[in-house]
Each structure stands twice: as structure tokens, then as C-alpha cells.
PDB file of C-alpha atoms in Angstrom:
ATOM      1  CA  UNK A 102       0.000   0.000   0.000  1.00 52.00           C
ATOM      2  CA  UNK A 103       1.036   3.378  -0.455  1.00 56.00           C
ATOM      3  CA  UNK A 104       0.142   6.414   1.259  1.00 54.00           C
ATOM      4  CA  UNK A 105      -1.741   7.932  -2.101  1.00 50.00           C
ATOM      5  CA  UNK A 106      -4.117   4.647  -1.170  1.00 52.00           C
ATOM      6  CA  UNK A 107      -4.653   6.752   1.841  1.00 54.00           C
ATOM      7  CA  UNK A 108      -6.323  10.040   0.133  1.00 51.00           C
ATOM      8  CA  UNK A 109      -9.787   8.971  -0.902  1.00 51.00           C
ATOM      9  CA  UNK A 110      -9.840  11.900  -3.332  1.00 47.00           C
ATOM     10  CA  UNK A 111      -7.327   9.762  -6.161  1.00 40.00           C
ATOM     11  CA  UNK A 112      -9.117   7.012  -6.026  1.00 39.00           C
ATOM     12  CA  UNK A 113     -10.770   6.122  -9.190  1.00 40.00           C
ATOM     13  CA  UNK A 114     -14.294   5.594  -8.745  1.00 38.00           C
ATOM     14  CA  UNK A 115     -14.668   1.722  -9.065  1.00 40.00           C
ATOM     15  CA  UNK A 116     -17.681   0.760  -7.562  1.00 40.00           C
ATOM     16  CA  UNK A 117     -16.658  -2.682  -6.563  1.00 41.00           C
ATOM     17  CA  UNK A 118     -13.637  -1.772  -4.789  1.00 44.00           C
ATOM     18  CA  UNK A 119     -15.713   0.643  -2.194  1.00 41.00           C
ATOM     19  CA  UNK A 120     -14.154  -1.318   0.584  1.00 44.00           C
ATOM     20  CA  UNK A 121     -10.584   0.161  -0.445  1.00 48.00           C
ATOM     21  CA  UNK A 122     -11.737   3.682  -0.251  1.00 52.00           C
ATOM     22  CA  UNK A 123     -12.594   4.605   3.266  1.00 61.00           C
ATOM     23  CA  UNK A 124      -9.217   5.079   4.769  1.00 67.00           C
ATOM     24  CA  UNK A 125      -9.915   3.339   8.110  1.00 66.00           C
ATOM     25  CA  UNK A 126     -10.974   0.645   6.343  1.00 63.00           C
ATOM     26  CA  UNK A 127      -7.284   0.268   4.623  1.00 67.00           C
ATOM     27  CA  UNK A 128      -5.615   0.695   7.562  1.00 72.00           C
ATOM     28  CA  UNK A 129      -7.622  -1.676   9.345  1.00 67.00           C
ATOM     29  CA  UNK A 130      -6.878  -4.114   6.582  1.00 64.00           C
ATOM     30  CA  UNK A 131      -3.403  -3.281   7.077  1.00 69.00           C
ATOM     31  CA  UNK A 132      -3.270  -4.066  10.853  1.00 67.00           C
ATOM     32  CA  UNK A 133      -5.053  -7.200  10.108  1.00 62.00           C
ATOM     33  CA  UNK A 134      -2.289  -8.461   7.745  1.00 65.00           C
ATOM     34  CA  UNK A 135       0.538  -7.056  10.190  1.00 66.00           C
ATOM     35  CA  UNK A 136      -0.038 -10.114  12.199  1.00 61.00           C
ATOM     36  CA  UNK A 137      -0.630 -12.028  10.115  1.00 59.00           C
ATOM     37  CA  UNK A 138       2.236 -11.274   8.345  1.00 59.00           C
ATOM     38  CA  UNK A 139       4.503 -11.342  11.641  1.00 60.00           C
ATOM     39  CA  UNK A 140       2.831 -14.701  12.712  1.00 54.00           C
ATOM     40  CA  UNK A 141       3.938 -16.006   8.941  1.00 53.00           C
ATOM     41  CA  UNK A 142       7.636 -15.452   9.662  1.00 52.00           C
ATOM     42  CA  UNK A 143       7.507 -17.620  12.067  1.00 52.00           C
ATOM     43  CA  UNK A 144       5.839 -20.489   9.893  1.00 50.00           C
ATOM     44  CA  UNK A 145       2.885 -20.769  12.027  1.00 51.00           C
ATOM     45  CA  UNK A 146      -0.864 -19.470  12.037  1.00 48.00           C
ATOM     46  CA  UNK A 147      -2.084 -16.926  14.414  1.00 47.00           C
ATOM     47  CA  UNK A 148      -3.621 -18.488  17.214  1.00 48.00           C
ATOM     48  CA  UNK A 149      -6.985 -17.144  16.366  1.00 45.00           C
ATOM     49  CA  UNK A 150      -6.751 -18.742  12.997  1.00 44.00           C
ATOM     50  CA  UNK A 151      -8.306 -16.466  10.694  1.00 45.00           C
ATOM     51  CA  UNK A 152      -6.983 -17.713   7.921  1.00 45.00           C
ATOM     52  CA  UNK A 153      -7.908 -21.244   6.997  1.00 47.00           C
ATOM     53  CA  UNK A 154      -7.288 -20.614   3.347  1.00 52.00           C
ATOM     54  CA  UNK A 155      -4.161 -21.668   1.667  1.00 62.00           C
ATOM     55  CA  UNK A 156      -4.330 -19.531  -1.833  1.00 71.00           C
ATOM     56  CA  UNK A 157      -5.774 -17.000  -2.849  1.00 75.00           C
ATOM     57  CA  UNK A 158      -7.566 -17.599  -6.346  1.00 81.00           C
ATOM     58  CA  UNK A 159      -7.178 -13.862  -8.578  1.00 82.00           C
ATOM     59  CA  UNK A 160     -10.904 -12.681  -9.777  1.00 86.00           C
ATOM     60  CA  UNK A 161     -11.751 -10.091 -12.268  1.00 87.00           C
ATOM     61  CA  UNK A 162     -14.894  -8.195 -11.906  1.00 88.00           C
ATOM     62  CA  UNK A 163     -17.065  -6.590 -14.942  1.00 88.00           C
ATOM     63  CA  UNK A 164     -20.115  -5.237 -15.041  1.00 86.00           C
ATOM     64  CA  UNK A 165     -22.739  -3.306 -17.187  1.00 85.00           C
ATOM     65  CA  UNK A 166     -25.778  -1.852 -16.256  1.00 83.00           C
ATOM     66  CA  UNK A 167     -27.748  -5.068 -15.779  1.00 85.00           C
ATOM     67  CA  UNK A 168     -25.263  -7.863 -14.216  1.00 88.00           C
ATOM     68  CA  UNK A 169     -22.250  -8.608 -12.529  1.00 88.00           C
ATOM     69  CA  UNK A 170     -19.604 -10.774 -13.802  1.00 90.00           C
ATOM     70  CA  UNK A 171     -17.226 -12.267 -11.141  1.00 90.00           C
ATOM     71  CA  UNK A 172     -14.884 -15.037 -12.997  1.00 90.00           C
ATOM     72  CA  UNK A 173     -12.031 -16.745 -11.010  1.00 90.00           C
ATOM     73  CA  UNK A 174      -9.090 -18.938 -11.999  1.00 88.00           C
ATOM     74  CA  UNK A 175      -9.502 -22.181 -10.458  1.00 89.00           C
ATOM     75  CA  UNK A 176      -8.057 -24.674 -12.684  1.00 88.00           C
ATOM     76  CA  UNK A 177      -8.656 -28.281 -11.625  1.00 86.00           C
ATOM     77  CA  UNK A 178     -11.336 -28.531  -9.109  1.00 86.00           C
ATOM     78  CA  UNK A 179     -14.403 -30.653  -8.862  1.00 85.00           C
ATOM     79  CA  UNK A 180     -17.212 -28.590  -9.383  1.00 84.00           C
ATOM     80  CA  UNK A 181     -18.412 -30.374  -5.945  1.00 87.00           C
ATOM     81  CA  UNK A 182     -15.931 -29.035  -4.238  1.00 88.00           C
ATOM     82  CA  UNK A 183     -16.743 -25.455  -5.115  1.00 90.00           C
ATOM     83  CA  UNK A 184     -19.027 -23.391  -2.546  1.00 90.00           C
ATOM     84  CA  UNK A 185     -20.078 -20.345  -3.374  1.00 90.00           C
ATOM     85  CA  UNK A 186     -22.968 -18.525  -0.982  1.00 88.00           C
ATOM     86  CA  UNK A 187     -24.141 -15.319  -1.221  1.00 86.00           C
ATOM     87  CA  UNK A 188     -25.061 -12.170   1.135  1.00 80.00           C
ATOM     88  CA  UNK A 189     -26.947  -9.617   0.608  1.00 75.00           C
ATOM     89  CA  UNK A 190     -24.107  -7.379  -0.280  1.00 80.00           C
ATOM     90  CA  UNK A 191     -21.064  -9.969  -0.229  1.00 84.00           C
ATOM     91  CA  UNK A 192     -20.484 -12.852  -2.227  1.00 88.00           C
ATOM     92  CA  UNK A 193     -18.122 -15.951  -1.213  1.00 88.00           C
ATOM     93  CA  UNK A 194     -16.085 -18.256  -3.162  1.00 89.00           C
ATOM     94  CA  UNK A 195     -14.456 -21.064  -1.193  1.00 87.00           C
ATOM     95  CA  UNK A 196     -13.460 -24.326  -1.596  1.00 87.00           C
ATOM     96  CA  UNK A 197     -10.680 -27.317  -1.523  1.00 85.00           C
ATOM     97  CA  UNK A 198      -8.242 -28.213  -4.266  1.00 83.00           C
ATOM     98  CA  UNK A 199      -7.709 -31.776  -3.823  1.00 79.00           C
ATOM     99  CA  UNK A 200      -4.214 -33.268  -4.598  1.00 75.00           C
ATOM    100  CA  UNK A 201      -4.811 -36.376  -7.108  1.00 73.00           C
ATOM    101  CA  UNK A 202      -4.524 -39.294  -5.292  1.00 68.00           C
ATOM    102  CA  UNK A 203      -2.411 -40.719  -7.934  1.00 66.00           C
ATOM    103  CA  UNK A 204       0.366 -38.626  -7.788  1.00 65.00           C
ATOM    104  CA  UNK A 205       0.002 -37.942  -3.457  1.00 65.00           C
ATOM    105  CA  UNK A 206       3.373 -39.603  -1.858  1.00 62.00           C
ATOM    106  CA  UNK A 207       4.649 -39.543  -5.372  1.00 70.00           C
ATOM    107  CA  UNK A 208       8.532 -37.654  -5.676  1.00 77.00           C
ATOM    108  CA  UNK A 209       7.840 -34.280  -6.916  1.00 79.00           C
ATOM    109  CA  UNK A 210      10.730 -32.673  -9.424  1.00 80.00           C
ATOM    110  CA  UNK A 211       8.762 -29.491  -9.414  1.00 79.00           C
ATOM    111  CA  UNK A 212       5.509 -28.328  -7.385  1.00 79.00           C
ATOM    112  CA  UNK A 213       4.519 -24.915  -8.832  1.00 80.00           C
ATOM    113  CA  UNK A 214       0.677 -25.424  -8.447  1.00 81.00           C
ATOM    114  CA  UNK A 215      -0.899 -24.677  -5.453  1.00 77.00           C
ATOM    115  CA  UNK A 216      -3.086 -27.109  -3.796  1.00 79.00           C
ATOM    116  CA  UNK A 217      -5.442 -26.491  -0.648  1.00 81.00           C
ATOM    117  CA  UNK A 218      -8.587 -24.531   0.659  1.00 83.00           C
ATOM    118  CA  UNK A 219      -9.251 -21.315  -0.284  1.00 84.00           C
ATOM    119  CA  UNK A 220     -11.390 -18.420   0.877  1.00 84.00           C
ATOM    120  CA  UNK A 221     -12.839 -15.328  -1.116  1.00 84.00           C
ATOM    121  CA  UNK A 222     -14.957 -12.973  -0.571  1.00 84.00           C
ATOM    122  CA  UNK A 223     -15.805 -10.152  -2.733  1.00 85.00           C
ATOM    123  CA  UNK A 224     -18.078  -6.906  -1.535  1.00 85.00           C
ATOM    124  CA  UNK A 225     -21.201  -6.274  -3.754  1.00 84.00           C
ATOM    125  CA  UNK A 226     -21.694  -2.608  -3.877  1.00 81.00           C
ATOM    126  CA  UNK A 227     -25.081  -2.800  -5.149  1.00 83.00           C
ATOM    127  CA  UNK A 228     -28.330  -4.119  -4.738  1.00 83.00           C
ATOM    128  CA  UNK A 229     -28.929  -7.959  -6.496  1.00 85.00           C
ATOM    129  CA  UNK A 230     -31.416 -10.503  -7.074  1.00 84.00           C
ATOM    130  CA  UNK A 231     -30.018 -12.834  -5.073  1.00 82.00           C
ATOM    131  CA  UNK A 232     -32.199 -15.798  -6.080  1.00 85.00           C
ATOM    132  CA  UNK A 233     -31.650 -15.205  -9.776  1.00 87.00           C
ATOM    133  CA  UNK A 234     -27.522 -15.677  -9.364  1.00 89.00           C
ATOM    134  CA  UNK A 235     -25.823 -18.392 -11.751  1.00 89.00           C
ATOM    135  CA  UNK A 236     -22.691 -19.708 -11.433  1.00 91.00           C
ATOM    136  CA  UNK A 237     -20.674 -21.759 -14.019  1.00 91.00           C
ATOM    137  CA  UNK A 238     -17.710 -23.986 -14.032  1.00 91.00           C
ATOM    138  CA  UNK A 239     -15.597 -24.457 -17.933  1.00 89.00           C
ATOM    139  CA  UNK A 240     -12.067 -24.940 -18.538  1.00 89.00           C
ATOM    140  CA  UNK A 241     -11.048 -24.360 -15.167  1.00 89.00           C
ATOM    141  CA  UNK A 242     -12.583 -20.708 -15.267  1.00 90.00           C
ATOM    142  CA  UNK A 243     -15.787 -20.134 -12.577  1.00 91.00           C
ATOM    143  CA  UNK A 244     -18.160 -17.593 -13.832  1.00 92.00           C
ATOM    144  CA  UNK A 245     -20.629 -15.812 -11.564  1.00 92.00           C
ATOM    145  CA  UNK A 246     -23.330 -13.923 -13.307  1.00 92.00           C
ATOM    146  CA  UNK A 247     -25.071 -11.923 -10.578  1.00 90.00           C
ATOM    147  CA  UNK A 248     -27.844 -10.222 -11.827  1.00 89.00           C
ATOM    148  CA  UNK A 249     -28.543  -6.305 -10.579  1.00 86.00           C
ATOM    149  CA  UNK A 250     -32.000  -5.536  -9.025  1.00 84.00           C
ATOM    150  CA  UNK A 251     -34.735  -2.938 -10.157  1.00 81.00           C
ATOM    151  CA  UNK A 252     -34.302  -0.818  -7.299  1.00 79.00           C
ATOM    152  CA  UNK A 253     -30.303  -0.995  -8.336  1.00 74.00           C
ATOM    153  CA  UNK A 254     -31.058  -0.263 -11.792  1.00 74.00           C
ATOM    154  CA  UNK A 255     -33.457   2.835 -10.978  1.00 75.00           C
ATOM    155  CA  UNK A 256     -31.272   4.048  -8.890  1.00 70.00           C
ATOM    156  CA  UNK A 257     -29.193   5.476 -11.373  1.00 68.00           C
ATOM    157  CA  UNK A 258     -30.273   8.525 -13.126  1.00 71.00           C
ATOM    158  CA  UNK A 259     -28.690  10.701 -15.379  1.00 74.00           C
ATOM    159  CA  UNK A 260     -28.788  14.410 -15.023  1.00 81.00           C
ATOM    160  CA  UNK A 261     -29.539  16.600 -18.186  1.00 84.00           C
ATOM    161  CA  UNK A 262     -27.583  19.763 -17.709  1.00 89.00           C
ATOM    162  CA  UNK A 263     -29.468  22.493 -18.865  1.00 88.00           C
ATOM    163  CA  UNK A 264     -28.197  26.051 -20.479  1.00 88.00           C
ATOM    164  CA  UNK A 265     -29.892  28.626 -19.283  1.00 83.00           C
TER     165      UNK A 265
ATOM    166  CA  UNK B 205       4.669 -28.298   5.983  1.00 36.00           C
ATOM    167  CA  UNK B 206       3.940 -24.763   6.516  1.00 40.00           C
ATOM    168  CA  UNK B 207       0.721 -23.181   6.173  1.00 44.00           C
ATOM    169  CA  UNK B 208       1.125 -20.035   4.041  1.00 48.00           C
ATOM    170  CA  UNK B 209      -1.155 -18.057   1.764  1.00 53.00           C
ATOM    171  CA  UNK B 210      -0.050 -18.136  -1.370  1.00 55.00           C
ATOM    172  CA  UNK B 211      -0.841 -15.273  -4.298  1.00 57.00           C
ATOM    173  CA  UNK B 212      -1.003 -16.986  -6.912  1.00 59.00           C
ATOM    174  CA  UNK B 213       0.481 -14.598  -9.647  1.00 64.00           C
ATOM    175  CA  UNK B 214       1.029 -15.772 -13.109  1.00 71.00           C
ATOM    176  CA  UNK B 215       4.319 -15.195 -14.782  1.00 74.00           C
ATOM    177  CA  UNK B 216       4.481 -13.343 -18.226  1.00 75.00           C
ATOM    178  CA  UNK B 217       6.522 -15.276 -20.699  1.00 73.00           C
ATOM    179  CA  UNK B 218       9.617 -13.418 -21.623  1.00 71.00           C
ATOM    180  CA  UNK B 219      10.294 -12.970 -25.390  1.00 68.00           C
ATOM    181  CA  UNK B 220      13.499 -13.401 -27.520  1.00 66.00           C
ATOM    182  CA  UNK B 221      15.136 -10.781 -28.670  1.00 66.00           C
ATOM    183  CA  UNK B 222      13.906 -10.506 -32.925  1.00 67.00           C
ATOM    184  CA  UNK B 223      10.830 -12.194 -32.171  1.00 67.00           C
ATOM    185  CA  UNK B 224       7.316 -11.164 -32.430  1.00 70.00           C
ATOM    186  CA  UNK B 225       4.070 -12.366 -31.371  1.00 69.00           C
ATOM    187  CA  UNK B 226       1.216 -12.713 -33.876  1.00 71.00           C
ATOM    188  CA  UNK B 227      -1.737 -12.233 -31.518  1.00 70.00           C
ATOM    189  CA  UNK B 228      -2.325  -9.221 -30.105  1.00 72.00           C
ATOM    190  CA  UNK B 229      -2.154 -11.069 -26.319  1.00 76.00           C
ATOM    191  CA  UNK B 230      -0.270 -11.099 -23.356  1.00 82.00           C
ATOM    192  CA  UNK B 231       1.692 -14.681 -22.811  1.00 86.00           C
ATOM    193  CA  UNK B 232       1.785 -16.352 -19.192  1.00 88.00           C
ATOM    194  CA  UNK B 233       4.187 -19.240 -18.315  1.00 90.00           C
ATOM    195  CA  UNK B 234       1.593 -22.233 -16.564  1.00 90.00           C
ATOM    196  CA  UNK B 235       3.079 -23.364 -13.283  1.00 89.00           C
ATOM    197  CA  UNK B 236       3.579 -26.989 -13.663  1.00 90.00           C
ATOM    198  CA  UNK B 237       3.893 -29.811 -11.177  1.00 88.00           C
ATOM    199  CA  UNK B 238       6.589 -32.983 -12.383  1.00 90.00           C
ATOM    200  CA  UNK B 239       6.029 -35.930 -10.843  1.00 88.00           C
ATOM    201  CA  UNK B 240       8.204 -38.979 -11.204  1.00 86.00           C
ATOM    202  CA  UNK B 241       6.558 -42.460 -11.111  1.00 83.00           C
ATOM    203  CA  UNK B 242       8.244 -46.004 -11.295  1.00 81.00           C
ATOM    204  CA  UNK B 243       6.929 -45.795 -14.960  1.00 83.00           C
ATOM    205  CA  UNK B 244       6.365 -42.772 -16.390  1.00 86.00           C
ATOM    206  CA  UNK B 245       7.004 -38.768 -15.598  1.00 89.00           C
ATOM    207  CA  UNK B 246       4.099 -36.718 -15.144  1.00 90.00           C
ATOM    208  CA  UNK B 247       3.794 -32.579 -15.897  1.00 91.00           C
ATOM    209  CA  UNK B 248       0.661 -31.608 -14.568  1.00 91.00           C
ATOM    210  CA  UNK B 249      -0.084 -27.968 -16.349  1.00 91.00           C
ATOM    211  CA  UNK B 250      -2.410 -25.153 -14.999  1.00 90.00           C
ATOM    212  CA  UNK B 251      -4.123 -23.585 -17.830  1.00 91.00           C
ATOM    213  CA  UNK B 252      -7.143 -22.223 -16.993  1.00 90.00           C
ATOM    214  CA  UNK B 253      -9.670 -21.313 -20.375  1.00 89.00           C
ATOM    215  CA  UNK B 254      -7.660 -23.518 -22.569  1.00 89.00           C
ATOM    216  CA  UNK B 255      -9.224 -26.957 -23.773  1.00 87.00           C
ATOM    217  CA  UNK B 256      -8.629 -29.653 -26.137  1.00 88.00           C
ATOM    218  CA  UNK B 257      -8.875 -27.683 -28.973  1.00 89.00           C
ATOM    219  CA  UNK B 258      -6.977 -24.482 -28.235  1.00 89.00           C
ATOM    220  CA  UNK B 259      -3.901 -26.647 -27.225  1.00 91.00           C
ATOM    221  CA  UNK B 260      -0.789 -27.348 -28.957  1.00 91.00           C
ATOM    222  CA  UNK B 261       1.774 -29.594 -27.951  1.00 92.00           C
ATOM    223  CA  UNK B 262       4.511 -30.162 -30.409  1.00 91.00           C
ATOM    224  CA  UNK B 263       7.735 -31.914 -30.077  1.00 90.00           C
ATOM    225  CA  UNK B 264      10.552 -31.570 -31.745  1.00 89.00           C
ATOM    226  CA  UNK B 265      13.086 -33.952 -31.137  1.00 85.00           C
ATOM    227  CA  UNK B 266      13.790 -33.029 -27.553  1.00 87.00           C
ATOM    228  CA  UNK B 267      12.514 -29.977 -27.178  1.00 90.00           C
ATOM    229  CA  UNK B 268       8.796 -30.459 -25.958  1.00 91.00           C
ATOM    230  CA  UNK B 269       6.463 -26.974 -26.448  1.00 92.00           C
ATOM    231  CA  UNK B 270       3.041 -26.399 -25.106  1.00 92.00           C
ATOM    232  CA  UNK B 271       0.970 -23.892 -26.244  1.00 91.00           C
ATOM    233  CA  UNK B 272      -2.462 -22.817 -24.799  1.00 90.00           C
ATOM    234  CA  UNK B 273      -4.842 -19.952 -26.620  1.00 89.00           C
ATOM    235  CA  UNK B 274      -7.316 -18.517 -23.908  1.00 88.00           C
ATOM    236  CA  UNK B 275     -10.373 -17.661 -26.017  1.00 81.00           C
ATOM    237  CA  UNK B 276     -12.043 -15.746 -23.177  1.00 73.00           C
ATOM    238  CA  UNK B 277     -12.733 -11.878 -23.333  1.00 75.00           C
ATOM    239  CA  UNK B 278     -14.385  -9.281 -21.400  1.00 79.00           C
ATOM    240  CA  UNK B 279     -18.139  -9.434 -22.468  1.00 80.00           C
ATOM    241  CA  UNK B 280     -19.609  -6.791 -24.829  1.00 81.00           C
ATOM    242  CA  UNK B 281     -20.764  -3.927 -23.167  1.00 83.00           C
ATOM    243  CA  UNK B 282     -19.071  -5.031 -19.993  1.00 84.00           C
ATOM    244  CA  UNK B 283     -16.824  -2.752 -18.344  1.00 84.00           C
ATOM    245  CA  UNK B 284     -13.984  -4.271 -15.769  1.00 83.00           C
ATOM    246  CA  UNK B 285     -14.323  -2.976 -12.643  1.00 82.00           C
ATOM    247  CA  UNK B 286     -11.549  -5.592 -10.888  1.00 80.00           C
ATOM    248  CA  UNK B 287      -8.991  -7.113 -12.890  1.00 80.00           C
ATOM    249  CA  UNK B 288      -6.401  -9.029 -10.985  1.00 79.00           C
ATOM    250  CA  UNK B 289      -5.463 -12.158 -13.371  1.00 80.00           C
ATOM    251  CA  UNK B 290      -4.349 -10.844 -16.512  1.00 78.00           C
ATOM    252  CA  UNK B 291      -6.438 -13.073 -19.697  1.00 83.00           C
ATOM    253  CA  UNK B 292      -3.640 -14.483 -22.037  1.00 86.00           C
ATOM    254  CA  UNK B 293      -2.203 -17.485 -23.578  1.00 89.00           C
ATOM    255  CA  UNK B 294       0.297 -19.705 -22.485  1.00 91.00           C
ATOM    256  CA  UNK B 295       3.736 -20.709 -23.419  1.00 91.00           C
ATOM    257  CA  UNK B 296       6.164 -23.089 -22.020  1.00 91.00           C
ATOM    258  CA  UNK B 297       9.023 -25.094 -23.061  1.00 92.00           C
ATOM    259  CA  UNK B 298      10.543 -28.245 -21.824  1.00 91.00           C
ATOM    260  CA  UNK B 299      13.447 -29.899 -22.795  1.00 90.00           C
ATOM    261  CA  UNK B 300      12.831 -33.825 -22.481  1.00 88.00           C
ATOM    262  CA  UNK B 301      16.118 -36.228 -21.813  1.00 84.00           C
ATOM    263  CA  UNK B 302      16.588 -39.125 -23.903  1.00 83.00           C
ATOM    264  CA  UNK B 303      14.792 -41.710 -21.196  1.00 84.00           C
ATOM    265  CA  UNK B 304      11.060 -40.531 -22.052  1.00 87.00           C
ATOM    266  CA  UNK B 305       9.730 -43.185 -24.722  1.00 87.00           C
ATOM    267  CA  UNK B 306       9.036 -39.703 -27.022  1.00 86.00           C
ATOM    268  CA  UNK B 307       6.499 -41.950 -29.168  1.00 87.00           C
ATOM    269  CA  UNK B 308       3.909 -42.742 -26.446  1.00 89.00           C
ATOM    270  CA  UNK B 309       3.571 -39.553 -25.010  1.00 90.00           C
ATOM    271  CA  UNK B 310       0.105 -39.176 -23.970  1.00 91.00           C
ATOM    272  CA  UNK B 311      -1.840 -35.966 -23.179  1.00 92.00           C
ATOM    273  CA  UNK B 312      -5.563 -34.828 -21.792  1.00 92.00           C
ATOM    274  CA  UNK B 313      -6.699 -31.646 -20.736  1.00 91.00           C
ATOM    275  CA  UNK B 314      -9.585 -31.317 -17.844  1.00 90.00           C
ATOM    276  CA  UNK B 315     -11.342 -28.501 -16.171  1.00 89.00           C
ATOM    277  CA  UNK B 316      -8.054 -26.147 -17.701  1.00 89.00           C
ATOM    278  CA  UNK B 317      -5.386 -28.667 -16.480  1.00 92.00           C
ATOM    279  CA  UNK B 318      -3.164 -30.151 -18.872  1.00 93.00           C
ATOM    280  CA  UNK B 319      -1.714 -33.416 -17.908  1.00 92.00           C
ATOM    281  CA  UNK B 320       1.243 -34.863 -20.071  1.00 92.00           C
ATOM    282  CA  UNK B 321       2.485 -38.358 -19.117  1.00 91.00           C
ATOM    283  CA  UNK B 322       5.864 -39.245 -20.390  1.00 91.00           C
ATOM    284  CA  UNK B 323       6.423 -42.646 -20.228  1.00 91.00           C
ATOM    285  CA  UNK B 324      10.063 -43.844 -19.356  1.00 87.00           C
ATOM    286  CA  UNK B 325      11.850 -45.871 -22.275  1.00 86.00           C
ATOM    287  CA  UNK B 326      12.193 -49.469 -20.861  1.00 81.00           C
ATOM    288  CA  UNK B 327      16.135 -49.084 -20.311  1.00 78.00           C
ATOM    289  CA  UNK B 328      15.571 -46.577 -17.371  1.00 74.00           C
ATOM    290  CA  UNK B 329      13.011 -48.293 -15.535  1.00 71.00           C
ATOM    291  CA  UNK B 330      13.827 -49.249 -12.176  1.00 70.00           C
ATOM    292  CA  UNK B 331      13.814 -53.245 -12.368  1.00 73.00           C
ATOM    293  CA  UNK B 332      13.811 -55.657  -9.340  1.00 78.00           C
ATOM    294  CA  UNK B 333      16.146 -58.438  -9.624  1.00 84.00           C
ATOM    295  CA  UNK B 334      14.867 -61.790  -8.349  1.00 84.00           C
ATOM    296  CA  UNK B 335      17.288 -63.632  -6.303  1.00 89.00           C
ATOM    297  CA  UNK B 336      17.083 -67.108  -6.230  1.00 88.00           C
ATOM    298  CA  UNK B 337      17.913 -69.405  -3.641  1.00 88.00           C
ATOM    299  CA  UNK B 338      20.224 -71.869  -4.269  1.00 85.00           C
ATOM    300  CA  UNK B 339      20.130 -75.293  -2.293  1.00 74.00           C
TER     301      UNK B 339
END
């Protein structure tokens, strides 16, 4: 992080990534990974545990004015193994990458993949239909199509500027 | 074994000097697991939006090249709002020593995972001797 991060003012106005704008927020975040961080050296988890995740899968977020599109690299999962739930303003990708049993115990020349649970969760800055979300697993790419509500869509006007 | 969250960041591909891409695309190097088995050598491949069809593997006498074209695009109309894995192909080379039996080579590609098995030419394998007993 660096300190611009800390003048809301820069920021470009990316409505997904609300959570990194309030500066308490970020330096919240901040203390939270100081620990965590410290605790890391050390090879060990904080006692509290708050991370039970191993990776950290990399999303990209687009959107237009009627849906959301959250996709996430997660090659070689079972689709089983995939849980995704959904708040009313956060959504949650977790799940377990499994090891093939075939090659567990096996000698490893090089291990570049990374294998374990994994924990997401992604703020939703706007109002959804939460019943109406689909999610789809193809060539190792999960695709999230979360639709945006009425009240989300009305919500946004746009203002004719007159000339007097 | 240590418990440590990873980032998993994909490496761009480096380019030769005089060489140019034909696609207009960034390239990513797939990590890759080797395993060794009494018969055969496994490379597993992470390739996530490749399949069967937008895969090359070619070999040339040792030198063993994958290539993976990712298909995928941002949607029409759709604007990114977070981008943190970049969408590219894939490029990766492997040199292959003279004990893989180069003519069985075998290769399937699931849920964007390539997985190559090389099969070790029958002078390398490991064999067990019997020993007999004499009376």
C-alpha cells in the first residue's frame, strides 16, 4: 500500500472496490495483515486462525448496467468441491483443491501449483437478485453472473444539464 | 509443511530478442507440477480457459512446447471494474532427456489442467532383480 491509497480523493471511482476507499478501512486491513504477516515469519498461524485458506484464487470483476460478472481462476477442481454462498451485499467463493490421489506420496521434481482450501470474498456494492444468481464452471474458469435488481437499476439517473 | 497463503500470480513469458508475437495477447508461463513415477514422468499444467482444442503440444526432437490460446474476453458492453489475473495465452518449453519413450507420449486436458504423461523408455526403468535361492 502506499500512502496515495490513503487520500480517498485519487481514487478512481470503481464501484466494486468501495471497501478500499474509506481510509480506516485500509488501515484496518493493514493491521489485520501485520499479524498475520509477523505470525507467517515464524511459519505458524495466528492463534486465532483467521486464515484457513491456503491460496488466494485472482478474480476479475465486470459489469454493465444489468449484471455482474465475477470469474475466477480455479483450474482443476471438482465442481463439488466449489461453494459459493451469497449475502446480501457480499459474495463468497471457497473451496478445496484436492491433490490427485495418484500422484500424493509420489517424488515431486517441481511443485509450482498450489493445492489447498481457499477463501474469497468479494463486496457487492449494489443491490442484487439474489435468487436469480448463476454460477458456471468451464475450462477451469468459474463464472458468476449476478444479476442487478430494479431498485439498483433505478437508482441510477442521469442528469440533463441544462443552459440557461 | 507450513501453512502459508499463497498469491497466486502468473508469470508473463519473456520474449526473444527478434521475435514477435502474432496475436495481439499477453503470454503467461503455466506453473507446472513434475512428478516422477516407477513408470512414467508426469507434468501436470495449470491452464485455466484452454481446452482440447486451443492446445498445442509439439515436439521436436527433444525440445517439448506447449501452447495454450485462452479464447475468453471481457463481455460486450461489460466494463472491468476488478482485474487481478491478466487473460492471455500460455507458453512453455521443456526440454525432455533421452529416457522418455518420445512416441507414447500421452496428453488430456480437464477442467483447464493439462496433464502430459511421459512414459520412461524401458532401459531406465527401475527393475527388481529376483534372487534365487540356491540349495
Amino acid at each position: 500500500m502506499t500512502l496515495r491509497e490513503l487520500i480517498p480523493f485519487t481514487k478512481k471511482s470503481v464501484p466494486v472496490k468501495r471497501d478500499r476507499e474509506n481510509p480506516f478501512e485500509l488501515l484496518r486491513h493493514d493491521m489485520d495483515t501485520l499479524f498475520d504477516d509477523f505470525f507467517r515469519g515464524f511459519e505458524m498461524e495466528p492463534f486465532w486462525g483467521r486464515h484457513e485458506a491456503r491460496f488466494s484464487p485472482k478474480v476479475d470483476i465486470t459489469e454493465n448496467d444489468r449484471e455482474i460478472l465475477v470469474t475466477a481462476e480455479l483450474p482443476g477442481m471438482n465442481e463439488k468441491d466449489i461453494d459459493i454462498t451469497l449475502n446480501h451485499d457480499s459474495l463468497t467463493i471457497k473451496g478445496d483443491k484436492k491433490e490427485e490421489k495418484e500422484d500424493k506420496g509420489k517424488d515431486y521434481y517441481r511443485m509450482e501449483r498450489s493445492y489447498g482450501t481457499f477463501c474469497r470474498t468479494i463486496p457487492i456494492p449494489v443491490e442484487i437478485e439474489t435468487d436469480k444468481v448463476n454460477a458456471l464452471y468451464r475450462k477451469g474458469i468459474l463464472t458468476i453472473k449476478i444479476p442487478k435488481s430494479a431498485k439498483a437499476l433505478e437508482e441510477k439517473k442521469k442528469i440533463t444539464v441544462k443552459v440557461e | 509443511m507450513s501453512v502459508t497463503m499463497k498469491e497466486i500470480e502468473k508469470k508473463e513469458a519473456q520474449l526473444r530478442e527478434g521475435v514477435e508475437r502474432t496475436r495481439a495477447r499477453r503470454v503467461y508461463i503455466p506453473s507446472v507440477d513434475i512428478i516422477e513415477r516407477e513408470e512414467d514422468i508426469v507434468l501436470v499444467a495449470d491452464m485455466p480457459g484452454v481446452d482440447d482444442k486451443s492446445l498445442d503440444i509439439v515436439l521436436e526432437k527433444d525440445t517439448l512446447t506447449i501452447d495454450g490460446r485462452v479464447e475468453e474476453a471481457i463481455p460486450e458492453g461489460h466494463r472491468l471494474a476488478v482485474s487481478q489475473y491478466g487473460i492471455g495465452d500460455y507458453h512453455r518449453v521443456f526440454t525432455l532427456s533421452d529416457e522418455i519413450d518420445k512416441e507414447r507420449i500421452n496428453a488430456t486436458v480437464k477442467h483447464g489442467v493439462l496433464r502430459l504423461t511421459l512414459p520412461k523408455t524401458e532401459a531406465v526403468k527401475t527393475r527388481k532383480i529376483p534372487v534365487r535361492a540356491e540349495a
